Amino acid sequence: AGRRDLTLDGYPVHGPGYYWTLAQDTEAVIIYMPIADDVSARDVVFECRDWKLKFGVVPEKGELVIDDRPIYKVDVEESYFLIDKGEYGEKCAVVWLYKAKKNQDWYAYDRFSAPSERFLLEGEKMRAKLVHKVTHKCFMDIEVEEEKAGQIVLGLWGELCPKTVENFRCLCTGEKGVSKDTGEPLHYKGT
């Protein structure tokens, strides 16, 4: 088998907190999770079992960024993580996720497929299909030069990004009041 020069060109950022690409020998997928300077290997959470992948950092240092099912079966004995530099020179926890069988085709990871069809995890595939339900609705009353221009109703996907939805919802309701640190209002009213 000939070696292909694979790069991140054309690859999307795949999920909040990580990105991935094929190894040059195409026998593994490399997952990069940028981490802070004070994160060490003992702070990394890595669990790889048949049809289950967990990857992130302990709660004191961040969060779990992957808790999902890989699309293809992986070799759980060969797969591992290490602390290294990412494709852009940043400090990362890096997972080498090896194929269960070396001659196995991983079409969904191939750079020659359209970027919209490249998925490592079932969750990535689901997010691309946009099959999420609206869990909260917020509205904003719009004024232009002090005249009412209408109302915008926003549907929020709380299952996809729960922290973002909760933060945005609170900014819309104003229920958090003002910042204890800065005294600034924690809402959109009057902006």
N, CA, C and O atoms as a DFTB+ gen file, in Angstrom:
764 C
 N C O
     1  1       0.846      -1.187       0.000
     2  2       0.000       0.000       0.000
     3  2       0.878       1.232       0.000
     4  3       1.830       1.327       0.774
     5  1       0.556       2.173      -0.869
     6  2       1.335       3.400      -0.960
     7  2       1.006       4.355       0.163
     8  3      -0.116       4.361       0.671
     9  1       1.946       5.139       0.541
    10  2       1.738       6.109       1.621
    11  2       1.137       7.375       1.030
    12  3       1.579       7.848      -0.017
    13  1       0.147       7.913       1.690
    14  2      -0.468       9.163       1.262
    15  2      -0.062      10.266       2.219
    16  3       0.068      10.032       3.421
    17  1       0.135      11.444       1.706
    18  2       0.453      12.585       2.548
    19  2      -0.864      13.212       2.993
    20  3      -1.496      13.939       2.227
    21  1      -1.279      12.936       4.222
    22  2      -2.553      13.432       4.729
    23  2      -2.315      14.627       5.631
    24  3      -1.409      14.616       6.465
    25  1      -3.119      15.642       5.464
    26  2      -3.014      16.843       6.288
    27  2      -4.397      17.191       6.821
    28  3      -5.374      16.508       6.514
    29  1      -4.482      18.246       7.614
    30  2      -5.768      18.718       8.111
    31  2      -6.478      19.620       7.119
    32  3      -7.587      20.075       7.396
    33  1      -5.868      19.896       5.960
    34  2      -6.515      20.750       4.970
    35  2      -7.893      20.202       4.650
    36  3      -8.040      19.037       4.281
    37  1      -8.891      21.044       4.791
    38  2     -10.249      20.633       4.483
    39  2     -10.964      19.924       5.611
    40  3     -12.159      19.651       5.499
    41  1     -10.261      19.613       6.711
    42  2     -10.930      18.948       7.826
    43  2     -11.625      19.987       8.694
    44  3     -11.038      21.025       9.001
    45  1     -12.859      19.725       9.091
    46  2     -13.530      20.655      10.006
    47  2     -13.050      20.430      11.437
    48  3     -12.444      19.402      11.738
    49  1     -13.318      21.381      12.306
    50  2     -13.157      21.124      13.729
    51  2     -14.313      20.204      14.079
    52  3     -15.469      20.556      13.846
    53  1     -14.032      19.059      14.622
    54  2     -15.022      18.000      14.691
    55  2     -15.964      18.073      15.873
    56  3     -17.096      17.599      15.781
    57  1     -15.542      18.639      16.952
    58  2     -16.402      18.724      18.117
    59  2     -15.835      19.745      19.068
    60  3     -14.684      20.159      18.921
    61  1     -16.620      20.160      20.041
    62  2     -16.110      21.127      20.998
    63  2     -14.909      20.563      21.746
    64  3     -15.041      19.575      22.469
    65  1     -13.759      21.167      21.582
    66  2     -12.591      20.776      22.348
    67  2     -11.659      19.768      21.708
    68  3     -10.695      19.349      22.349
    69  1     -11.903      19.357      20.458
    70  2     -10.989      18.415      19.823
    71  2     -11.072      18.501      18.300
    72  3     -12.038      19.017      17.737
    73  1     -10.027      17.979      17.649
    74  2     -10.038      17.783      16.201
    75  2      -9.248      16.519      15.913
    76  3      -8.510      16.042      16.775
    77  1      -9.391      15.966      14.705
    78  2      -8.711      14.706      14.399
    79  2      -8.337      14.631      12.927
    80  3      -8.838      15.384      12.092
    81  1      -7.434      13.693      12.638
    82  2      -7.028      13.421      11.265
    83  2      -6.537      11.979      11.187
    84  3      -6.341      11.328      12.214
    85  1      -6.342      11.491       9.990
    86  2      -5.756      10.168       9.798
    87  2      -4.253      10.246       9.972
    88  3      -3.635      11.247       9.610
    89  1      -3.656       9.187      10.530
    90  2      -2.195       9.082      10.555
    91  2      -1.721       8.894       9.119
    92  3      -2.477       8.401       8.281
    93  1      -0.497       9.275       8.826
    94  2       0.002       9.174       7.460
    95  2      -0.007       7.750       6.930
    96  3      -0.182       7.543       5.730
    97  1       0.178       6.764       7.799
    98  2       0.140       5.378       7.316
    99  2      -1.297       4.850       7.232
   100  3      -1.517       3.701       6.846
   101  1      -2.274       5.690       7.593
   102  2      -3.717       5.407       7.572
   103  2      -4.128       4.224       8.457
   104  3      -5.223       3.689       8.284
   105  1      -3.294       3.811       9.383
   106  2      -3.660       2.710      10.276
   107  2      -4.260       3.205      11.589
   108  3      -4.676       2.399      12.422
   109  1      -4.308       4.507      11.777
   110  2      -4.848       5.068      13.011
   111  2      -5.464       6.427      12.731
   112  3      -5.136       7.089      11.746
   113  1      -6.351       6.823      13.607
   114  2      -6.871       8.182      13.637
   115  2      -6.198       8.863      14.818
   116  3      -6.081       8.272      15.891
   117  1      -5.755      10.097      14.631
   118  2      -5.104      10.859      15.695
   119  2      -6.072      11.944      16.149
   120  3      -6.505      12.776      15.352
   121  1      -6.406      11.927      17.431
   122  2      -7.324      12.908      18.001
   123  2      -6.508      13.884      18.840
   124  3      -5.732      13.466      19.700
   125  1      -6.678      15.177      18.597
   126  2      -5.968      16.223      19.324
   127  2      -6.941      16.975      20.222
   128  3      -7.975      17.458      19.760
   129  1      -6.609      17.071      21.508
   130  2      -7.397      17.853      22.453
   131  2      -6.471      18.900      23.067
   132  3      -5.648      18.564      23.918
   133  1      -6.591      20.167      22.650
   134  2      -5.757      21.207      23.256
   135  2      -5.987      21.278      24.768
   136  3      -7.119      21.199      25.245
   137  1      -4.887      21.429      25.506
   138  2      -4.966      21.464      26.972
   139  2      -4.148      22.628      27.506
   140  3      -3.266      23.150      26.824
   141  1      -4.452      23.028      28.737
   142  2      -3.732      24.114      29.402
   143  2      -2.345      23.636      29.831
   144  3      -2.095      22.435      29.933
   145  1      -1.460      24.582      30.077
   146  2      -0.089      24.256      30.459
   147  2      -0.002      23.464      31.762
   148  3       0.933      22.685      31.948
   149  1      -0.970      23.653      32.670
   150  2      -0.898      22.952      33.958
   151  2      -1.522      21.556      33.926
   152  3      -1.584      20.889      34.959
   153  1      -1.983      21.107      32.765
   154  2      -2.564      19.766      32.653
   155  2      -1.443      18.769      32.368
   156  3      -0.632      18.969      31.463
   157  1      -1.412      17.696      33.152
   158  2      -0.417      16.640      32.954
   159  2      -1.131      15.360      32.534
   160  3      -2.360      15.316      32.483
   161  1      -0.363      14.329      32.236
   162  2      -0.929      13.048      31.796
   163  2      -1.867      12.463      32.845
   164  3      -2.860      11.829      32.485
   165  1      -1.585      12.655      34.117
   166  2      -2.465      12.087      35.154
   167  2      -3.812      12.810      35.228
   168  3      -4.747      12.306      35.850
   169  1      -3.923      13.992      34.596
   170  2      -5.194      14.721      34.564
   171  2      -6.077      14.304      33.388
   172  3      -7.240      14.701      33.306
   173  1      -5.524      13.509      32.486
   174  2      -6.253      13.118      31.274
   175  2      -7.102      11.886      31.555
   176  3      -6.653      10.931      32.189
   177  1      -8.335      11.930      31.070
   178  2      -9.248      10.793      31.139
   179  2      -9.244      10.147      29.761
   180  3      -9.603      10.785      28.771
   181  1      -8.837       8.877      29.697
   182  2      -8.829       8.142      28.425
   183  2      -9.318       6.736      28.693
   184  3      -8.702       5.985      29.450
   185  1     -10.421       6.387      28.074
   186  2     -10.988       5.057      28.201
   187  2     -11.415       4.606      26.811
   188  3     -12.224       5.256      26.149
   189  1     -10.863       3.497      26.391
   190  2     -11.158       2.973      25.063
   191  2     -11.562       1.510      25.208
   192  3     -10.746       0.660      25.563
   193  1     -12.825       1.233      24.930
   194  2     -13.349      -0.133      24.967
   195  2     -14.080      -0.376      23.660
   196  3     -14.297       0.553      22.882
   197  1     -14.456      -1.610      23.418
   198  2     -15.232      -1.892      22.212
   199  2     -16.424      -0.953      22.129
   200  3     -17.283      -0.933      23.010
   201  1     -16.458      -0.193      21.077
   202  2     -17.576       0.691      20.749
   203  2     -17.810       1.805      21.768
   204  3     -18.918       2.333      21.859
   205  1     -16.770       2.172      22.541
   206  2     -16.918       3.275      23.483
   207  2     -15.586       4.000      23.628
   208  3     -14.545       3.373      23.826
   209  1     -15.630       5.332      23.528
   210  2     -14.432       6.150      23.699
   211  2     -14.756       7.313      24.623
   212  3     -15.702       8.065      24.391
   213  1     -13.945       7.449      25.690
   214  2     -14.022       8.602      26.580
   215  2     -12.662       9.283      26.546
   216  3     -11.623       8.629      26.629
   217  1     -12.683      10.610      26.423
   218  2     -11.434      11.362      26.333
   219  2     -11.700      12.775      26.831
   220  3     -12.648      13.426      26.393
   221  1     -10.864      13.245      27.743
   222  2     -11.001      14.592      28.278
   223  2     -10.037      14.776      29.426
   224  3      -9.017      14.092      29.512
   225  1     -10.362      15.695      30.303
   226  2      -9.541      15.926      31.486
   227  2     -10.436      15.886      32.719
   228  3     -11.654      16.032      32.621
   229  1      -9.822      15.689      33.867
   230  2     -10.566      15.624      35.121
   231  2     -11.307      16.946      35.348
   232  3     -10.878      17.984      34.845
   233  1     -12.415      16.919      36.098
   234  2     -13.223      18.127      36.291
   235  2     -12.450      19.328      36.832
   236  3     -12.770      20.467      36.493
   237  1     -11.437      19.090      37.669
   238  2     -10.663      20.212      38.227
   239  2      -9.883      20.963      37.147
   240  3      -9.523      22.124      37.343
   241  1      -9.620      20.320      36.018
   242  2      -8.793      20.924      34.966
   243  2      -9.569      21.196      33.675
   244  3      -9.034      21.804      32.748
   245  1     -10.821      20.753      33.610
   246  2     -11.587      20.954      32.379
   247  2     -12.798      20.058      32.349
   248  3     -13.602      20.053      33.282
   249  1     -12.933      19.290      31.266
   250  2     -14.107      18.435      31.141
   251  2     -13.837      17.296      30.172
   252  3     -12.808      17.264      29.498
   253  1     -14.761      16.379      30.116
   254  2     -14.730      15.281      29.169
   255  2     -15.190      15.835      27.826
   256  3     -16.297      16.368      27.737
   257  1     -14.375      15.725      26.782
   258  2     -14.777      16.269      25.488
   259  2     -15.338      15.199      24.559
   260  3     -16.057      15.518      23.612
   261  1     -15.015      13.926      24.822
   262  2     -15.583      12.833      24.033
   263  2     -16.111      11.771      24.992
   264  3     -15.392      11.299      25.872
   265  1     -17.354      11.411      24.809
   266  2     -17.977      10.290      25.512
   267  2     -18.967       9.735      24.502
   268  3     -20.160      10.036      24.556
   269  1     -18.463       8.921      23.579
   270  2     -19.236       8.583      22.388
   271  2     -18.811       7.230      21.836
   272  3     -17.920       6.570      22.369
   273  1     -19.456       6.847      20.780
   274  2     -19.211       5.569      20.109
   275  2     -18.476       5.838      18.790
   276  3     -18.994       6.564      17.942
   277  1     -17.277       5.265      18.603
   278  2     -16.612       5.407      17.301
   279  2     -17.440       4.726      16.202
   280  3     -18.139       3.746      16.463
   281  1     -17.359       5.236      15.006
   282  2     -18.105       4.650      13.888
   283  2     -17.566       3.265      13.556
   284  3     -18.332       2.354      13.241
   285  1     -16.236       3.106      13.626
   286  2     -15.624       1.818      13.319
   287  2     -15.011       1.203      14.567
   288  3     -14.630       1.912      15.498
   289  1     -14.921      -0.108      14.578
   290  2     -14.310      -0.805      15.710
   291  2     -12.810      -0.499      15.746
   292  3     -12.141      -0.469      14.713
   293  1     -12.299      -0.273      16.964
   294  2     -10.884       0.066      17.124
   295  2     -10.173      -1.030      17.904
   296  3     -10.800      -1.841      18.585
   297  1      -8.852      -1.035      17.789
   298  2      -8.011      -1.964      18.536
   299  2      -7.770      -1.353      19.917
   300  3      -6.942      -0.454      20.065
   301  1      -8.485      -1.836      20.910
   302  2      -8.398      -1.243      22.243
   303  2      -7.062      -1.511      22.913
   304  3      -6.660      -0.753      23.795
   305  1      -6.367      -2.559      22.523
   306  2      -5.060      -2.874      23.106
   307  2      -3.959      -1.971      22.562
   308  3      -3.039      -1.612      23.296
   309  1      -4.040      -1.599      21.289
   310  2      -3.011      -0.784      20.650
   311  2      -3.233       0.724      20.833
   312  3      -2.276       1.498      20.800
   313  1      -4.473       1.135      21.023
   314  2      -4.793       2.563      21.123
   315  2      -4.272       3.125      22.441
   316  3      -4.306       2.450      23.470
   317  1      -3.787       4.376      22.400
   318  2      -3.199       4.994      23.586
   319  2      -3.255       6.511      23.464
   320  3      -3.638       7.040      22.421
   321  1      -2.868       7.220      24.543
   322  2      -2.741       8.674      24.479
   323  2      -1.382       9.085      25.022
   324  3      -0.723       8.330      25.737
   325  1      -0.978      10.300      24.666
   326  2       0.239      10.910      25.184
   327  2       0.073      12.423      25.153
   328  3      -0.841      12.941      24.511
   329  1       0.952      13.122      25.841
   330  2       0.964      14.585      25.796
   331  2       1.984      14.983      24.730
   332  3       3.137      14.555      24.772
   333  1       1.547      15.805      23.775
   334  2       2.402      16.182      22.649
   335  2       1.899      17.510      22.088
   336  3       0.985      18.118      22.645
   337  1       2.485      17.947      21.009
   338  2       2.028      19.158      20.321
   339  2       0.976      18.788      19.280
   340  3       1.037      17.722      18.668
   341  1       0.009      19.687      19.089
   342  2      -1.018      19.497      18.078
   343  2      -0.523      19.924      16.708
   344  3       0.631      20.324      16.552
   345  1      -1.385      19.838      15.733
   346  2      -1.044      20.213      14.359
   347  2      -0.685      21.689      14.241
   348  3      -0.040      22.087      13.272
   349  1      -1.086      22.498      15.200
   350  2      -0.843      23.936      15.152
   351  2       0.171      24.389      16.200
   352  3       0.314      25.586      16.448
   353  1       0.875      23.437      16.816
   354  2       1.918      23.742      17.779
   355  2       1.442      23.899      19.211
   356  3       2.248      24.176      20.100
   357  1       0.151      23.727      19.453
   358  2      -0.384      23.889      20.802
   359  2      -0.190      22.609      21.610
   360  3      -0.077      21.520      21.046
   361  1      -0.152      22.748      22.949
   362  2      -0.038      21.585      23.826
   363  2      -1.346      20.800      23.765
   364  3      -2.430      21.369      23.902
   365  1      -1.234      19.500      23.561
   366  2      -2.421      18.654      23.413
   367  2      -2.256      17.329      24.130
   368  3      -1.144      16.839      24.326
   369  1      -3.384      16.761      24.517
   370  2      -3.455      15.338      24.810
   371  2      -3.816      14.719      23.471
   372  3      -4.784      15.125      22.827
   373  1      -3.030      13.731      23.058
   374  2      -3.179      13.167      21.714
   375  2      -3.481      11.677      21.823
   376  3      -2.738      10.928      22.456
   377  1      -4.575      11.257      21.202
   378  2      -4.949       9.841      21.179
   379  2      -4.590       9.249      19.831
   380  3      -4.873       9.834      18.786
   381  1      -3.965       8.085      19.863
   382  2      -3.746       7.281      18.668
   383  2      -4.761       6.153      18.740
   384  3      -4.634       5.243      19.559
   385  1      -5.765       6.215      17.881
   386  2      -6.862       5.256      17.862
   387  2      -6.639       4.325      16.668
   388  3      -6.853       4.710      15.519
   389  1      -6.205       3.094      16.959
   390  2      -5.820       2.158      15.890
   391  2      -6.991       1.322      15.391
   392  3      -7.923       1.016      16.135
   393  1      -6.921       0.962      14.119
   394  2      -7.916       0.089      13.498
   395  2      -7.921      -1.276      14.166
   396  3      -6.875      -1.763      14.596
   397  1      -9.093      -1.896      14.256
   398  2      -9.189      -3.245      14.817
   399  2      -8.469      -4.240      13.919
   400  3      -7.834      -5.174      14.411
   401  1      -8.561      -4.048      12.608
   402  2      -7.853      -4.878      11.630
   403  2      -7.084      -3.947      10.714
   404  3      -7.642      -2.981      10.193
   405  1      -5.822      -4.227      10.518
   406  2      -4.948      -3.319       9.763
   407  2      -5.397      -3.102       8.320
   408  3      -5.129      -2.049       7.741
   409  1      -6.080      -4.092       7.734
   410  2      -6.520      -3.927       6.341
   411  2      -7.943      -3.383       6.245
   412  3      -8.520      -3.331       5.158
   413  1      -8.497      -2.984       7.361
   414  2      -9.858      -2.457       7.416
   415  2      -9.928      -1.087       6.729
   416  3      -9.070      -0.232       6.952
   417  1     -10.951      -0.885       5.896
   418  2     -11.164       0.426       5.272
   419  2     -11.970       1.299       6.221
   420  3     -12.996       0.872       6.751
   421  1     -11.511       2.498       6.428
   422  2     -12.220       3.468       7.246
   423  2     -12.670       4.599       6.334
   424  3     -12.135       5.706       6.399
   425  1     -13.646       4.324       5.492
   426  2     -14.058       5.305       4.497
   427  2     -14.510       6.619       5.109
   428  3     -14.252       7.682       4.543
   429  1     -15.175       6.570       6.243
   430  2     -15.705       7.797       6.844
   431  2     -14.593       8.719       7.335
   432  3     -14.853       9.886       7.630
   433  1     -13.354       8.218       7.428
   434  2     -12.245       9.051       7.892
   435  2     -11.363       9.529       6.742
   436  3     -10.404      10.266       6.966
   437  1     -11.668       9.127       5.542
   438  2     -10.773       9.360       4.420
   439  2     -10.825      10.813       3.958
   440  3     -11.906      11.375       3.783
   441  1      -9.665      11.413       3.765
   442  2      -9.615      12.810       3.348
   443  2     -10.185      13.009       1.957
   444  3     -10.488      14.139       1.575
   445  1     -10.339      11.942       1.193
   446  2     -10.854      12.091      -0.158
   447  2     -12.375      12.115      -0.192
   448  3     -12.969      12.373      -1.239
   449  1     -13.008      11.849       0.945
   450  2     -14.447      12.040       1.057
   451  2     -14.697      13.516       1.322
   452  3     -13.810      14.229       1.792
   453  1     -15.905      13.972       1.018
   454  2     -16.245      15.365       1.308
   455  2     -16.136      15.607       2.814
   456  3     -16.494      14.725       3.594
   457  1     -15.643      16.799       3.255
   458  2     -15.511      17.053       4.694
   459  2     -16.802      16.818       5.462
   460  3     -16.762      16.413       6.624
   461  1     -17.946      17.064       4.834
   462  2     -19.220      16.870       5.522
   463  2     -19.516      15.395       5.773
   464  3     -20.442      15.071       6.516
   465  1     -18.744      14.501       5.166
   466  2     -18.968      13.067       5.332
   467  2     -17.882      12.399       6.167
   468  3     -17.855      11.172       6.262
   469  1     -16.986      13.177       6.776
   470  2     -15.906      12.624       7.585
   471  2     -16.314      12.639       9.048
   472  3     -16.454      13.698       9.660
   473  1     -16.502      11.453       9.596
   474  2     -16.926      11.361      10.983
   475  2     -16.106      10.318      11.710
   476  3     -15.824       9.250      11.167
   477  1     -15.727      10.623      12.929
   478  2     -15.024       9.701      13.796
   479  2     -16.006       9.031      14.760
   480  3     -15.867       7.854      15.091
   481  1     -16.985       9.792      15.193
   482  2     -17.900       9.352      16.242
   483  2     -19.356       9.451      15.790
   484  3     -19.700      10.247      14.917
   485  1     -20.191       8.634      16.397
   486  2     -21.623       8.682      16.089
   487  2     -22.191      10.072      16.381
   488  3     -23.035      10.565      15.634
   489  1     -21.732      10.704      17.464
   490  2     -22.220      12.040      17.819
   491  2     -21.920      13.080      16.762
   492  3     -22.740      13.966      16.518
   493  1     -20.741      12.990      16.117
   494  2     -20.407      13.917      15.032
   495  2     -21.391      13.749      13.880
   496  3     -21.856      14.725      13.290
   497  1     -21.689      12.530      13.581
   498  2     -22.620      12.231      12.492
   499  2     -24.013      12.786      12.818
   500  3     -24.677      13.361      11.956
   501  1     -24.445      12.607      14.068
   502  2     -25.748      13.121      14.490
   503  2     -25.796      14.647      14.420
   504  3     -26.776      15.217      13.941
   505  1     -24.728      15.315      14.904
   506  2     -24.705      16.788      14.852
   507  2     -24.778      17.289      13.429
   508  3     -25.401      18.316      13.163
   509  1     -24.143      16.570      12.499
   510  2     -24.157      16.984      11.096
   511  2     -25.550      16.848      10.489
   512  3     -25.904      17.591       9.574
   513  1     -26.335      15.910      10.990
   514  2     -27.692      15.714      10.463
   515  2     -28.683      16.731      11.028
   516  3     -29.795      16.864      10.518
   517  1     -28.287      17.437      12.063
   518  2     -29.140      18.437      12.698
   519  2     -30.506      17.870      13.066
   520  3     -31.544      18.442      12.734
   521  1     -30.483      16.745      13.750
   522  2     -31.721      16.099      14.164
   523  2     -32.048      16.396      15.634
   524  3     -32.803      15.657      16.267
   525  1     -31.490      17.457      16.160
   526  2     -31.689      17.768      17.565
   527  2     -33.004      18.509      17.765
   528  3     -33.490      19.204      16.872
   529  1     -33.566      18.343      18.956
   530  2     -34.817      19.026      19.250
   531  2     -34.547      20.296      20.047
   532  3     -33.553      20.403      20.765
   533  1     -35.434      21.228      19.906
   534  2     -35.367      22.474      20.651
   535  2     -35.796      22.178      22.085
   536  3     -36.889      21.665      22.325
   537  1     -34.919      22.507      23.034
   538  2     -35.216      22.246      24.447
   539  2     -35.668      23.512      25.174
   540  3     -36.357      23.427      26.190
   541  1     -35.293      24.665      24.671
   542  2     -35.686      25.945      25.260
   543  2     -35.946      26.927      24.124
   544  3     -35.373      26.816      23.040
   545  1     -36.821      27.890      24.399
   546  2     -37.036      28.990      23.455
   547  2     -36.819      30.292      24.209
   548  3     -37.258      30.456      25.347
   549  1     -36.139      31.203      23.552
   550  2     -35.934      32.532      24.098
   551  2     -36.409      33.536      23.060
   552  3     -36.466      33.227      21.870
   553  1     -36.743      34.720      23.503
   554  2     -37.124      35.742      22.532
   555  2     -36.384      37.029      22.842
   556  3     -35.954      37.278      23.968
   557  1     -36.256      37.817      21.823
   558  2     -35.665      39.143      21.972
   559  2     -36.591      40.131      21.277
   560  3     -36.943      39.959      20.110
   561  1     -36.976      41.157      22.006
   562  2     -37.743      42.246      21.417
   563  2     -36.750      43.206      20.784
   564  3     -35.805      43.649      21.436
   565  1     -36.961      43.524      19.530
   566  2     -36.034      44.359      18.774
   567  2     -36.610      45.755      18.607
   568  3     -37.768      45.927      18.225
   569  1     -35.777      46.750      18.902
   570  2     -36.143      48.145      18.675
   571  2     -35.084      48.786      17.798
   572  3     -33.893      48.517      17.951
   573  1     -35.517      49.627      16.890
   574  2     -34.611      50.390      16.051
   575  2     -34.940      51.859      16.275
   576  3     -36.061      52.287      16.000
   577  1     -34.002      52.619      16.759
   578  2     -34.183      54.035      17.088
   579  2     -35.413      54.227      17.965
   580  3     -36.251      55.092      17.707
   581  1     -35.504      53.398      19.012
   582  2     -36.550      53.434      20.025
   583  2     -37.945      53.111      19.500
   584  3     -38.936      53.403      20.170
   585  1     -38.041      52.513      18.312
   586  2     -39.323      52.045      17.780
   587  2     -39.307      50.536      17.710
   588  3     -38.336      49.935      17.250
   589  1     -40.399      49.916      18.174
   590  2     -40.469      48.456      18.150
   591  2     -40.413      47.965      16.705
   592  3     -41.170      48.414      15.845
   593  1     -39.487      47.022      16.464
   594  2     -39.316      46.465      15.122
   595  2     -39.789      45.018      15.053
   596  3     -39.882      44.450      13.965
   597  1     -40.086      44.421      16.192
   598  2     -40.566      43.047      16.187
   599  2     -39.880      42.219      17.250
   600  3     -39.193      42.726      18.137
   601  1     -40.096      40.926      17.121
   602  2     -39.552      39.991      18.100
   603  2     -38.895      38.829      17.358
   604  3     -39.417      38.337      16.358
   605  1     -37.742      38.401      17.867
   606  2     -37.048      37.236      17.321
   607  2     -37.176      36.122      18.355
   608  3     -36.843      36.309      19.525
   609  1     -37.663      34.957      17.913
   610  2     -37.756      33.789      18.786
   611  2     -36.639      32.834      18.385
   612  3     -36.507      32.471      17.216
   613  1     -35.847      32.436      19.358
   614  2     -34.705      31.567      19.116
   615  2     -34.942      30.199      19.735
   616  3     -35.241      30.102      20.926
   617  1     -34.813      29.144      18.946
   618  2     -34.888      27.777      19.455
   619  2     -33.495      27.321      19.842
   620  3     -32.565      27.434      19.043
   621  1     -33.333      26.807      21.054
   622  2     -32.023      26.409      21.564
   623  2     -31.948      24.892      21.702
   624  3     -32.876      24.255      22.200
   625  1     -30.840      24.329      21.257
   626  2     -30.634      22.883      21.279
   627  2     -29.853      22.485      22.516
   628  3     -28.629      22.367      22.469
   629  1     -30.544      22.278      23.613
   630  2     -29.904      21.989      24.894
   631  2     -29.216      20.643      24.963
   632  3     -28.287      20.476      25.753
   633  1     -29.641      19.674      24.160
   634  2     -28.970      18.372      24.163
   635  2     -27.620      18.449      23.474
   636  3     -26.699      17.713      23.827
   637  1     -27.495      19.333      22.496
   638  2     -26.256      19.460      21.729
   639  2     -25.199      20.235      22.512
   640  3     -24.039      19.825      22.561
   641  1     -25.589      21.347      23.120
   642  2     -24.627      22.184      23.850
   643  2     -25.303      22.761      25.094
   644  3     -25.685      23.931      25.112
   645  1     -25.447      21.938      26.130
   646  2     -26.218      22.346      27.310
   647  2     -25.670      23.563      28.050
   648  3     -26.454      24.399      28.498
   649  1     -24.364      23.690      28.190
   650  2     -23.806      24.844      28.915
   651  2     -24.067      26.140      28.165
   652  3     -24.448      27.148      28.761
   653  1     -23.860      26.107      26.855
   654  2     -24.087      27.298      26.034
   655  2     -25.551      27.705      26.083
   656  3     -25.865      28.888      26.217
   657  1     -26.445      26.735      25.974
   658  2     -27.879      27.018      26.020
   659  2     -28.257      27.643      27.363
   660  3     -28.983      28.636      27.400
   661  1     -27.776      27.075      28.454
   662  2     -28.119      27.614      29.775
   663  2     -27.579      29.025      29.946
   664  3     -28.282      29.892      30.465
   665  1     -26.338      29.275      29.518
   666  2     -25.767      30.622      29.612
   667  2     -26.570      31.620      28.785
   668  3     -26.884      32.712      29.256
   669  1     -26.901      31.244      27.553
   670  2     -27.655      32.143      26.682
   671  2     -29.054      32.395      27.251
   672  3     -29.535      33.528      27.243
   673  1     -29.698      31.347      27.738
   674  2     -31.034      31.484      28.322
   675  2     -31.009      32.485      29.483
   676  3     -31.892      33.334      29.601
   677  1     -29.987      32.374      30.334
   678  2     -29.864      33.290      31.474
   679  2     -29.602      34.728      31.020
   680  3     -30.088      35.672      31.643
   681  1     -28.849      34.896      29.958
   682  2     -28.632      36.243      29.423
   683  2     -29.938      36.837      28.900
   684  3     -30.154      38.045      28.996
   685  1     -30.800      35.999      28.352
   686  2     -32.091      36.473      27.849
   687  2     -33.069      36.794      28.975
   688  3     -33.800      37.780      28.888
   689  1     -33.097      35.979      30.030
   690  2     -34.052      36.207      31.123
   691  2     -33.555      37.269      32.102
   692  3     -34.359      37.929      32.760
   693  1     -32.239      37.437      32.201
   694  2     -31.676      38.390      33.144
   695  2     -31.646      37.878      34.570
   696  3     -31.364      38.643      35.493
   697  1     -31.935      36.591      34.771
   698  2     -32.066      36.045      36.120
   699  2     -30.773      36.040      36.926
   700  3     -30.816      35.886      38.146
   701  1     -29.627      36.204      36.276
   702  2     -28.348      36.201      37.006
   703  2     -27.978      37.590      37.529
   704  3     -26.990      37.737      38.249
   705  1     -28.770      38.618      37.168
   706  2     -28.530      39.961      37.702
   707  2     -27.281      40.610      37.152
   708  3     -27.142      40.813      35.945
   709  1     -26.360      40.937      38.070
   710  2     -25.112      41.587      37.672
   711  2     -23.922      40.753      38.151
   712  3     -24.037      39.964      39.089
   713  1     -22.792      40.941      37.497
   714  2     -21.570      40.222      37.858
   715  2     -21.072      40.689      39.218
   716  3     -20.998      41.890      39.479
   717  1     -20.732      39.747      40.076
   718  2     -20.171      40.090      41.389
   719  2     -18.785      40.699      41.246
   720  3     -18.367      41.509      42.072
   721  1     -18.068      40.300      40.184
   722  2     -16.692      40.775      39.987
   723  2     -16.634      42.159      39.363
   724  3     -15.862      43.012      39.800
   725  1     -17.463      42.384      38.326
   726  2     -17.338      43.635      37.558
   727  2     -18.503      44.590      37.752
   728  3     -18.394      45.773      37.431
   729  1     -19.614      44.092      38.273
   730  2     -20.794      44.948      38.411
   731  2     -21.559      45.125      37.101
   732  3     -22.564      45.833      37.057
   733  1     -21.090      44.491      36.051
   734  2     -21.750      44.601      34.743
   735  2     -23.005      43.747      34.720
   736  3     -23.042      42.695      35.359
   737  1     -24.046      44.180      33.989
   738  2     -25.264      43.372      33.907
   739  2     -25.014      42.068      33.135
   740  3     -24.280      42.048      32.147
   741  1     -25.635      40.990      33.606
   742  2     -25.508      39.683      32.951
   743  2     -26.791      39.393      32.168
   744  3     -27.450      38.373      32.372
   745  1     -27.123      40.320      31.271
   746  2     -28.314      40.169      30.430
   747  2     -28.191      41.062      29.199
   748  3     -27.313      41.921      29.112
   749  1     -29.091      40.834      28.260
   750  2     -29.082      41.585      27.008
   751  2     -29.978      42.819      27.036
   752  3     -29.945      43.609      26.092
   753  1     -30.777      43.014      28.083
   754  2     -31.727      44.118      28.133
   755  2     -31.023      45.453      27.922
   756  3     -30.032      45.772      28.580
   757  1     -31.566      46.216      26.986
   758  2     -31.026      47.547      26.726
   759  2     -29.788      47.568      25.837
   760  3     -29.190      48.625      25.637
   761  1     -29.399      46.423      25.306
   762  2     -28.193      46.424      24.444
   763  2     -28.551      46.526      22.981
   764  3     -27.663      46.540      22.128
